[in-house]
CSV table of C-alpha atoms in Angstrom, one decimal:
chain,number,residue,atom,x,y,z
F,18,UNK,CA,0.0,24.0,-0.8
F,19,UNK,CA,2.6,26.6,-1.6
F,20,UNK,CA,3.1,29.7,0.8
F,21,UNK,CA,3.6,32.9,-1.2
F,22,UNK,CA,7.3,32.4,-1.5
F,23,UNK,CA,6.7,29.2,-3.2
F,24,UNK,CA,7.6,27.0,-0.2
F,25,UNK,CA,5.5,23.6,-0.3
F,26,UNK,CA,3.4,23.4,2.9
F,27,UNK,CA,1.9,20.2,2.2
F,28,UNK,CA,0.3,17.9,-0.3
F,29,UNK,CA,-2.7,16.0,-0.9
F,30,UNK,CA,-3.3,12.3,-1.1
F,31,UNK,CA,-3.4,11.5,-4.7
F,32,UNK,CA,-4.3,7.7,-4.1
F,33,UNK,CA,-5.3,5.0,-1.8
F,34,UNK,CA,-6.9,1.6,-1.4
F,35,UNK,CA,-8.5,-0.5,1.6
F,36,UNK,CA,-7.9,-4.0,0.6
F,37,UNK,CA,-9.9,-7.0,2.2
F,38,UNK,CA,-8.4,-10.4,2.3
F,39,UNK,CA,-10.8,-12.1,4.8
F,40,UNK,CA,-12.0,-14.5,1.7
F,41,UNK,CA,-11.5,-13.6,-2.2
F,42,UNK,CA,-9.0,-10.7,-2.1
F,43,UNK,CA,-11.0,-7.5,-2.8
F,44,UNK,CA,-10.7,-3.6,-3.1
F,45,UNK,CA,-13.2,-2.1,-0.9
F,46,UNK,CA,-12.5,1.6,-1.7
F,47,UNK,CA,-9.6,3.1,-4.0
F,48,UNK,CA,-8.3,5.9,-5.8
F,49,UNK,CA,-5.9,5.5,-8.5
F,50,UNK,CA,-5.6,1.7,-8.2
F,51,UNK,CA,-6.6,-0.5,-10.8
F,52,UNK,CA,-6.0,-4.0,-9.6
F,53,UNK,CA,-4.3,-6.0,-6.4
F,54,UNK,CA,-2.8,-9.3,-7.7
F,55,UNK,CA,-1.9,-12.0,-4.7
F,56,UNK,CA,1.4,-13.2,-5.8
F,57,UNK,CA,1.9,-15.6,-2.7
F,58,UNK,CA,1.3,-15.5,0.9
F,59,UNK,CA,1.5,-12.2,2.0
F,60,UNK,CA,2.6,-10.5,-1.1
F,61,UNK,CA,0.7,-8.4,-3.4
F,62,UNK,CA,1.4,-6.3,-6.5
F,63,UNK,CA,-0.6,-3.0,-6.8
F,64,UNK,CA,-1.2,-1.6,-10.2
F,65,UNK,CA,-1.8,2.1,-10.7
F,66,UNK,CA,-4.5,3.1,-13.1
F,67,UNK,CA,-2.6,6.2,-14.0
F,68,UNK,CA,1.3,6.0,-13.8
F,69,UNK,CA,3.4,8.6,-12.1
F,70,UNK,CA,6.3,10.2,-13.9
F,71,UNK,CA,9.0,8.7,-11.7
F,72,UNK,CA,9.1,6.5,-8.6
F,73,UNK,CA,9.6,9.4,-6.1
F,74,UNK,CA,6.0,9.2,-4.7
F,75,UNK,CA,5.5,8.0,-1.1
F,76,UNK,CA,3.2,4.9,0.1
F,77,UNK,CA,2.2,5.0,3.9
F,78,UNK,CA,0.6,1.3,4.9
F,79,UNK,CA,-1.2,-0.2,7.6
F,80,UNK,CA,-2.5,-3.8,8.0
F,81,UNK,CA,-4.0,-6.3,10.6
F,82,UNK,CA,-6.0,-9.2,11.5
F,83,UNK,CA,-9.6,-9.4,12.4
F,84,UNK,CA,-8.8,-11.9,15.3
F,85,UNK,CA,-8.1,-10.4,18.7
F,86,UNK,CA,-6.5,-13.7,19.7
F,87,UNK,CA,-3.7,-14.0,17.2
F,88,UNK,CA,-0.2,-13.1,18.4
F,89,UNK,CA,1.2,-12.3,14.9
F,90,UNK,CA,2.7,-9.2,14.7
F,91,UNK,CA,3.3,-7.8,11.2
F,92,UNK,CA,5.2,-5.2,9.5
F,93,UNK,CA,4.4,-4.3,5.7
F,94,UNK,CA,7.1,-3.3,3.4
F,95,UNK,CA,6.8,-1.4,0.0
F,96,UNK,CA,9.4,-3.0,-2.6
F,97,UNK,CA,10.2,-2.9,-6.1
F,98,UNK,CA,8.3,0.7,-6.9
F,99,UNK,CA,7.9,1.2,-10.5
F,100,UNK,CA,6.0,4.1,-12.1
F,101,UNK,CA,2.8,2.2,-12.6
F,102,UNK,CA,3.0,-0.7,-9.7
F,103,UNK,CA,4.4,-1.4,-6.4
F,104,UNK,CA,4.8,-4.6,-4.2
F,105,UNK,CA,3.4,-4.7,-0.7
F,106,UNK,CA,4.8,-7.4,1.5
F,107,UNK,CA,3.2,-8.2,4.8
F,108,UNK,CA,5.4,-10.4,7.2
F,109,UNK,CA,4.8,-11.5,10.7
F,110,UNK,CA,7.9,-10.3,12.6
F,111,UNK,CA,8.5,-13.8,14.5
F,112,UNK,CA,7.8,-15.8,11.4
F,113,UNK,CA,7.4,-15.7,7.8
F,114,UNK,CA,5.1,-13.7,5.1
F,115,UNK,CA,1.4,-13.8,6.3
F,116,UNK,CA,-1.8,-13.1,4.8
F,117,UNK,CA,-3.5,-10.4,6.8
F,118,UNK,CA,-7.3,-9.7,6.9
F,119,UNK,CA,-7.0,-6.0,5.8
F,120,UNK,CA,-4.4,-3.8,4.2
F,121,UNK,CA,-4.8,-0.1,3.5
F,122,UNK,CA,-2.5,2.5,2.1
F,123,UNK,CA,-2.1,6.2,0.9
F,124,UNK,CA,0.1,7.3,-1.9
F,125,UNK,CA,1.4,11.0,-1.7
F,126,UNK,CA,3.0,13.0,-4.4
F,127,UNK,CA,4.2,16.4,-5.0
């Protein structure tokens, strides 16, 4: 969105996904995401159905565990951004990489 002077006031979400890992890895909802590959514990490659012209897009993430008794505190990193894919890593900040029960992300670009 731009004002009459051409100043960017906002952008729309151009891609997203909700990923379920409580059993077999599956994509519950998505836009612009063709597949998600489980690389190893806590590490995934997200493949985009339409590549971006460059890697200046932004990915906003969230993740979590279904168990209310888990003491894991997770952080999510986006790594290896390419025009057609990126890696998403989930890590228990007190231990190592961890498989989370669900992940979600939104992608923004101008």
